[in-house]
């Protein structure tokens, strides 16, 4: 029991790490185990990196070539690109040619969209995707009595279930004499309705894209016209100044 009590008291003592001896005070604080561990890990990490780079350099193909070899130079130990700061001078003719090519490219894309839109309109026949009428059809009658007794299904000579349909609205005679052609299952009808709705969605996106391309083409053309006009005014001004200087020099010589 006494030995246990002594062991318990020894555990309660505070642990003090050894400090730097007096003769070595000028060297600074004594390095502890955790400090040594950080320094050793950093040393081994750098050593492994250097070994990997040395192995990569030994395995490199001496005949390998890439353009950065000739497009950069070593300046104060740092690779600096030589052609990055070189500015290529573009003349007015080259700028005009680039603007013309931009306009042609945008117009080509717009014409392609227009052709696709016309093809889709011919396939869809401009029918509404949701089978709901967006426009109003006005019927005229002669008296108020006819207005009160007006029946749309009777007037259109069809059944009341088909009155709200925009397309494929057969008459009573057609329904009595001919059989129904096309899918009769509800699942197949819903599938065709989804496909038709998707086609109308694509058509709407193409129409919006064609409008945006038209606006872009107009903006490029306007900018080109303004720049050409500015260039002509500048050339005319320079020509006028040169003529005035020549005239002044001629008078001066006389």
mmCIF file of C-alpha atoms in Angstrom:
data_model
loop_
_atom_site.group_PDB
_atom_site.id
_atom_site.type_symbol
_atom_site.label_atom_id
_atom_site.label_comp_id
_atom_site.label_asym_id
_atom_site.label_seq_id
_atom_site.Cartn_x
_atom_site.Cartn_y
_atom_site.Cartn_z
ATOM 1 C CA UNK A 1 0.000 0.000 0.000
ATOM 2 C CA UNK A 2 2.853 2.374 0.778
ATOM 3 C CA UNK A 3 4.498 1.628 -2.565
ATOM 4 C CA UNK A 4 1.270 2.477 -4.339
ATOM 5 C CA UNK A 5 1.067 5.732 -2.405
ATOM 6 C CA UNK A 6 4.637 6.620 -3.380
ATOM 7 C CA UNK A 7 3.940 5.842 -7.071
ATOM 8 C CA UNK A 8 0.832 7.998 -6.951
ATOM 9 C CA UNK A 9 2.795 10.939 -5.552
ATOM 10 C CA UNK A 10 5.500 10.562 -8.195
ATOM 11 C CA UNK A 11 2.924 10.866 -10.939
ATOM 12 C CA UNK A 12 1.697 14.144 -9.471
ATOM 13 C CA UNK A 13 5.084 15.814 -9.973
ATOM 14 C CA UNK A 14 5.398 18.351 -12.793
ATOM 15 C CA UNK A 15 7.717 17.318 -15.629
ATOM 16 C CA UNK A 16 10.326 19.938 -16.526
ATOM 17 C CA UNK A 17 12.277 19.631 -19.775
ATOM 18 C CA UNK A 18 16.000 20.083 -19.632
ATOM 19 C CA UNK A 19 17.056 23.633 -20.499
ATOM 20 C CA UNK A 20 20.141 24.796 -22.328
ATOM 21 C CA UNK A 21 23.299 24.534 -20.218
ATOM 22 C CA UNK A 22 24.916 27.781 -19.109
ATOM 23 C CA UNK A 23 27.976 27.172 -21.274
ATOM 24 C CA UNK A 24 25.717 26.934 -24.374
ATOM 25 C CA UNK A 25 23.365 29.852 -23.672
ATOM 26 C CA UNK A 26 24.835 31.765 -26.599
ATOM 27 C CA UNK A 27 23.468 29.080 -28.982
ATOM 28 C CA UNK A 28 19.865 29.889 -28.122
ATOM 29 C CA UNK A 29 17.101 27.638 -26.836
ATOM 30 C CA UNK A 30 17.744 23.914 -26.559
ATOM 31 C CA UNK A 31 16.130 21.995 -29.397
ATOM 32 C CA UNK A 32 13.352 19.681 -28.172
ATOM 33 C CA UNK A 33 12.177 16.412 -29.708
ATOM 34 C CA UNK A 34 9.190 17.981 -31.501
ATOM 35 C CA UNK A 35 11.421 20.682 -33.004
ATOM 36 C CA UNK A 36 13.862 18.062 -34.225
ATOM 37 C CA UNK A 37 11.001 16.033 -35.726
ATOM 38 C CA UNK A 38 9.779 19.015 -37.788
ATOM 39 C CA UNK A 39 13.291 19.789 -39.013
ATOM 40 C CA UNK A 40 13.965 16.143 -39.896
ATOM 41 C CA UNK A 41 10.688 15.787 -41.830
ATOM 42 C CA UNK A 42 11.428 18.954 -43.824
ATOM 43 C CA UNK A 43 14.949 17.730 -44.599
ATOM 44 C CA UNK A 44 13.761 14.309 -45.811
ATOM 45 C CA UNK A 45 10.983 15.883 -47.892
ATOM 46 C CA UNK A 46 13.452 18.133 -49.717
ATOM 47 C CA UNK A 47 15.875 15.236 -50.145
ATOM 48 C CA UNK A 48 13.174 13.025 -51.711
ATOM 49 C CA UNK A 49 12.086 15.855 -54.037
ATOM 50 C CA UNK A 50 15.641 16.397 -55.255
ATOM 51 C CA UNK A 51 16.084 12.656 -55.815
ATOM 52 C CA UNK A 52 12.854 12.478 -57.842
ATOM 53 C CA UNK A 53 13.882 15.463 -59.989
ATOM 54 C CA UNK A 54 17.320 13.955 -60.562
ATOM 55 C CA UNK A 55 15.734 10.658 -61.655
ATOM 56 C CA UNK A 56 13.332 12.523 -63.959
ATOM 57 C CA UNK A 57 16.236 14.387 -65.540
ATOM 58 C CA UNK A 58 18.142 11.121 -66.089
ATOM 59 C CA UNK A 59 15.120 9.477 -67.739
ATOM 60 C CA UNK A 60 14.422 12.443 -70.019
ATOM 61 C CA UNK A 61 14.792 11.993 -73.765
ATOM 62 C CA UNK A 62 17.670 14.214 -74.997
ATOM 63 C CA UNK A 63 15.978 14.567 -78.420
ATOM 64 C CA UNK A 64 12.753 15.914 -76.906
ATOM 65 C CA UNK A 65 11.748 19.350 -78.151
ATOM 66 C CA UNK A 66 9.013 21.806 -77.260
ATOM 67 C CA UNK A 67 8.575 25.394 -78.384
ATOM 68 C CA UNK A 68 9.073 26.871 -74.910
ATOM 69 C CA UNK A 69 12.769 26.019 -75.306
ATOM 70 C CA UNK A 70 13.174 28.715 -77.931
ATOM 71 C CA UNK A 71 10.381 31.018 -76.743
ATOM 72 C CA UNK A 72 11.890 31.627 -73.292
ATOM 73 C CA UNK A 73 15.174 32.611 -71.774
ATOM 74 C CA UNK A 74 16.795 32.413 -68.353
ATOM 75 C CA UNK A 75 16.945 35.816 -66.685
ATOM 76 C CA UNK A 76 18.299 36.046 -63.108
ATOM 77 C CA UNK A 77 17.599 32.351 -62.627
ATOM 78 C CA UNK A 78 13.967 32.645 -63.771
ATOM 79 C CA UNK A 79 12.492 31.514 -67.098
ATOM 80 C CA UNK A 80 10.982 34.496 -68.910
ATOM 81 C CA UNK A 81 8.906 34.239 -72.094
ATOM 82 C CA UNK A 82 10.429 36.132 -74.989
ATOM 83 C CA UNK A 83 7.451 36.261 -77.379
ATOM 84 C CA UNK A 84 4.797 37.054 -74.789
ATOM 85 C CA UNK A 85 5.736 40.735 -74.760
ATOM 86 C CA UNK A 86 6.176 41.001 -78.524
ATOM 87 C CA UNK A 87 3.234 42.896 -79.995
ATOM 88 C CA UNK A 88 2.202 41.972 -83.501
ATOM 89 C CA UNK A 89 1.269 45.062 -85.460
ATOM 90 C CA UNK A 90 -2.082 44.780 -87.213
ATOM 91 C CA UNK A 91 -2.772 47.111 -90.103
ATOM 92 C CA UNK A 92 -6.133 48.689 -90.893
ATOM 93 C CA UNK A 93 -6.591 46.365 -93.864
ATOM 94 C CA UNK A 94 -6.086 43.331 -91.637
ATOM 95 C CA UNK A 95 -8.573 44.692 -89.076
ATOM 96 C CA UNK A 96 -11.118 45.316 -91.834
ATOM 97 C CA UNK A 97 -10.610 41.774 -93.131
ATOM 98 C CA UNK A 98 -11.116 40.298 -89.641
ATOM 99 C CA UNK A 99 -14.323 42.301 -89.142
ATOM 100 C CA UNK A 100 -15.588 41.154 -92.542
ATOM 101 C CA UNK A 101 -14.843 37.528 -91.660
ATOM 102 C CA UNK A 102 -16.700 37.923 -88.353
ATOM 103 C CA UNK A 103 -19.755 39.281 -90.138
ATOM 104 C CA UNK A 104 -19.664 36.461 -92.698
ATOM 105 C CA UNK A 105 -19.362 33.818 -89.967
ATOM 106 C CA UNK A 106 -22.287 35.244 -87.964
ATOM 107 C CA UNK A 107 -24.413 35.543 -91.112
ATOM 108 C CA UNK A 108 -23.589 31.960 -92.087
ATOM 109 C CA UNK A 109 -24.710 30.720 -88.665
ATOM 110 C CA UNK A 110 -27.870 32.848 -88.819
ATOM 111 C CA UNK A 111 -28.814 31.552 -92.284
ATOM 112 C CA UNK A 112 -28.296 27.979 -91.065
ATOM 113 C CA UNK A 113 -30.616 28.659 -88.115
ATOM 114 C CA UNK A 114 -33.232 30.187 -90.424
ATOM 115 C CA UNK A 115 -33.205 27.081 -92.644
ATOM 116 C CA UNK A 116 -33.567 24.789 -89.631
ATOM 117 C CA UNK A 117 -36.441 26.932 -88.315
ATOM 118 C CA UNK A 118 -38.265 26.774 -91.661
ATOM 119 C CA UNK A 119 -37.788 23.015 -91.816
ATOM 120 C CA UNK A 120 -39.164 22.534 -88.298
ATOM 121 C CA UNK A 121 -42.111 24.834 -89.002
ATOM 122 C CA UNK A 122 -42.952 22.787 -92.077
ATOM 123 C CA UNK A 123 -42.880 19.591 -90.010
ATOM 124 C CA UNK A 124 -44.866 20.952 -87.058
ATOM 125 C CA UNK A 125 -47.367 22.929 -89.196
ATOM 126 C CA UNK A 126 -47.332 25.698 -86.542
ATOM 127 C CA UNK A 127 -49.629 23.717 -84.260
ATOM 128 C CA UNK A 128 -49.793 24.597 -80.613
ATOM 129 C CA UNK A 129 -47.814 22.250 -78.362
ATOM 130 C CA UNK A 130 -50.288 22.277 -75.488
ATOM 131 C CA UNK A 131 -53.376 21.879 -77.716
ATOM 132 C CA UNK A 132 -54.799 25.144 -76.376
ATOM 133 C CA UNK A 133 -55.974 28.027 -78.470
ATOM 134 C CA UNK A 134 -54.051 31.262 -78.071
ATOM 135 C CA UNK A 135 -56.133 33.237 -80.550
ATOM 136 C CA UNK A 136 -59.841 34.057 -80.462
ATOM 137 C CA UNK A 137 -62.356 33.043 -83.102
ATOM 138 C CA UNK A 138 -65.301 35.408 -83.291
ATOM 139 C CA UNK A 139 -68.674 34.238 -84.612
ATOM 140 C CA UNK A 140 -71.302 36.749 -85.778
ATOM 141 C CA UNK A 141 -75.038 36.198 -85.417
ATOM 142 C CA UNK A 142 -78.070 38.284 -86.336
ATOM 143 C CA UNK A 143 -79.984 38.588 -83.044
ATOM 144 C CA UNK A 144 -79.600 38.372 -79.270
ATOM 145 C CA UNK A 145 -81.818 35.295 -79.252
ATOM 146 C CA UNK A 146 -79.267 33.456 -81.393
ATOM 147 C CA UNK A 147 -76.517 34.572 -79.020
ATOM 148 C CA UNK A 148 -78.311 33.055 -76.041
ATOM 149 C CA UNK A 149 -79.007 29.785 -77.860
ATOM 150 C CA UNK A 150 -75.622 29.626 -79.586
ATOM 151 C CA UNK A 151 -73.942 26.210 -79.323
ATOM 152 C CA UNK A 152 -70.329 26.044 -80.460
ATOM 153 C CA UNK A 153 -70.280 22.284 -81.035
ATOM 154 C CA UNK A 154 -73.417 22.466 -83.188
ATOM 155 C CA UNK A 155 -72.054 25.416 -85.133
ATOM 156 C CA UNK A 156 -68.761 23.604 -85.832
ATOM 157 C CA UNK A 157 -70.602 20.337 -86.554
ATOM 158 C CA UNK A 158 -68.479 18.304 -84.149
ATOM 159 C CA UNK A 159 -68.717 16.680 -80.742
ATOM 160 C CA UNK A 160 -68.289 18.845 -77.583
ATOM 161 C CA UNK A 161 -65.124 16.931 -76.586
ATOM 162 C CA UNK A 162 -63.290 18.171 -79.706
ATOM 163 C CA UNK A 163 -64.283 21.852 -79.538
ATOM 164 C CA UNK A 164 -61.144 22.986 -77.663
ATOM 165 C CA UNK A 165 -58.763 21.260 -80.086
ATOM 166 C CA UNK A 166 -56.670 23.449 -82.362
ATOM 167 C CA UNK A 167 -56.007 20.797 -84.994
ATOM 168 C CA UNK A 168 -57.566 17.544 -86.214
ATOM 169 C CA UNK A 169 -61.128 18.512 -85.379
ATOM 170 C CA UNK A 170 -63.269 16.084 -87.451
ATOM 171 C CA UNK A 171 -66.945 16.682 -88.154
ATOM 172 C CA UNK A 172 -69.795 14.403 -87.160
ATOM 173 C CA UNK A 173 -70.069 12.960 -90.668
ATOM 174 C CA UNK A 174 -66.366 12.103 -90.646
ATOM 175 C CA UNK A 175 -66.637 10.409 -87.273
ATOM 176 C CA UNK A 176 -69.658 8.371 -88.435
ATOM 177 C CA UNK A 177 -68.314 7.276 -91.814
ATOM 178 C CA UNK A 178 -64.573 6.819 -91.232
ATOM 179 C CA UNK A 179 -62.537 4.951 -88.653
ATOM 180 C CA UNK A 180 -59.961 6.588 -86.414
ATOM 181 C CA UNK A 181 -56.405 6.390 -87.767
ATOM 182 C CA UNK A 182 -53.355 6.651 -85.583
ATOM 183 C CA UNK A 183 -52.490 5.538 -82.060
ATOM 184 C CA UNK A 184 -55.408 4.720 -79.829
ATOM 185 C CA UNK A 185 -53.566 3.885 -76.618
ATOM 186 C CA UNK A 186 -53.326 6.655 -74.077
ATOM 187 C CA UNK A 187 -49.651 5.912 -73.378
ATOM 188 C CA UNK A 188 -48.684 6.288 -77.040
ATOM 189 C CA UNK A 189 -50.679 9.515 -77.342
ATOM 190 C CA UNK A 190 -48.899 10.965 -74.309
ATOM 191 C CA UNK A 191 -45.544 9.938 -75.764
ATOM 192 C CA UNK A 192 -46.289 11.768 -79.034
ATOM 193 C CA UNK A 193 -47.490 14.797 -77.062
ATOM 194 C CA UNK A 194 -44.175 14.918 -75.149
ATOM 195 C CA UNK A 195 -42.198 14.633 -78.390
ATOM 196 C CA UNK A 196 -44.252 17.410 -79.980
ATOM 197 C CA UNK A 197 -43.743 19.632 -76.933
ATOM 198 C CA UNK A 198 -39.989 18.994 -77.049
ATOM 199 C CA UNK A 199 -39.903 19.921 -80.741
ATOM 200 C CA UNK A 200 -41.704 23.188 -80.019
ATOM 201 C CA UNK A 201 -39.227 23.936 -77.260
ATOM 202 C CA UNK A 202 -36.298 23.391 -79.646
ATOM 203 C CA UNK A 203 -38.027 25.566 -82.244
ATOM 204 C CA UNK A 204 -38.434 28.396 -79.715
ATOM 205 C CA UNK A 205 -34.741 28.156 -78.768
ATOM 206 C CA UNK A 206 -33.684 28.302 -82.411
ATOM 207 C CA UNK A 207 -35.870 31.365 -83.034
ATOM 208 C CA UNK A 208 -34.293 33.145 -80.040
ATOM 209 C CA UNK A 209 -30.806 32.165 -81.258
ATOM 210 C CA UNK A 210 -31.542 33.520 -84.738
ATOM 211 C CA UNK A 211 -32.687 36.848 -83.257
ATOM 212 C CA UNK A 212 -29.522 37.112 -81.146
ATOM 213 C CA UNK A 213 -27.313 36.345 -84.156
ATOM 214 C CA UNK A 214 -29.125 39.018 -86.162
ATOM 215 C CA UNK A 215 -28.512 41.593 -83.397
ATOM 216 C CA UNK A 216 -24.822 40.602 -83.188
ATOM 217 C CA UNK A 217 -24.457 40.933 -86.954
ATOM 218 C CA UNK A 218 -26.021 44.400 -86.878
ATOM 219 C CA UNK A 219 -23.731 45.520 -84.060
ATOM 220 C CA UNK A 220 -20.602 44.272 -85.857
ATOM 221 C CA UNK A 221 -21.696 45.989 -89.068
ATOM 222 C CA UNK A 222 -22.399 49.261 -87.228
ATOM 223 C CA UNK A 223 -19.019 49.148 -85.486
ATOM 224 C CA UNK A 224 -17.315 48.421 -88.798
ATOM 225 C CA UNK A 225 -19.075 51.341 -90.504
ATOM 226 C CA UNK A 226 -18.160 53.719 -87.667
ATOM 227 C CA UNK A 227 -14.512 52.649 -87.715
ATOM 228 C CA UNK A 228 -14.352 52.974 -91.507
ATOM 229 C CA UNK A 229 -15.900 56.436 -91.278
ATOM 230 C CA UNK A 230 -13.441 57.470 -88.560
ATOM 231 C CA UNK A 231 -10.546 56.139 -90.626
ATOM 232 C CA UNK A 232 -11.715 58.101 -93.698
ATOM 233 C CA UNK A 233 -12.046 61.309 -91.662
ATOM 234 C CA UNK A 234 -8.578 60.748 -90.220
ATOM 235 C CA UNK A 235 -7.052 60.144 -93.659
ATOM 236 C CA UNK A 236 -8.857 63.212 -95.055
ATOM 237 C CA UNK A 237 -7.602 65.342 -92.166
ATOM 238 C CA UNK A 238 -4.040 64.116 -92.638
ATOM 239 C CA UNK A 239 -4.294 64.818 -96.377
ATOM 240 C CA UNK A 240 -5.628 68.329 -95.701
ATOM 241 C CA UNK A 241 -2.844 69.023 -93.199
ATOM 242 C CA UNK A 242 -0.224 67.748 -95.642
ATOM 243 C CA UNK A 243 -1.646 69.964 -98.420
ATOM 244 C CA UNK A 244 -1.651 72.981 -96.106
ATOM 245 C CA UNK A 245 1.952 72.320 -95.074
ATOM 246 C CA UNK A 246 2.985 71.900 -98.720
ATOM 247 C CA UNK A 247 1.226 75.153 -99.648
ATOM 248 C CA UNK A 248 2.878 76.980 -96.764
ATOM 249 C CA UNK A 249 6.320 75.664 -97.709
ATOM 250 C CA UNK A 250 5.753 76.710 -101.350
ATOM 251 C CA UNK A 251 4.823 80.248 -100.339
ATOM 252 C CA UNK A 252 7.805 80.381 -98.018
ATOM 253 C CA UNK A 253 10.193 79.400 -100.819
ATOM 254 C CA UNK A 254 8.748 82.074 -103.101
#
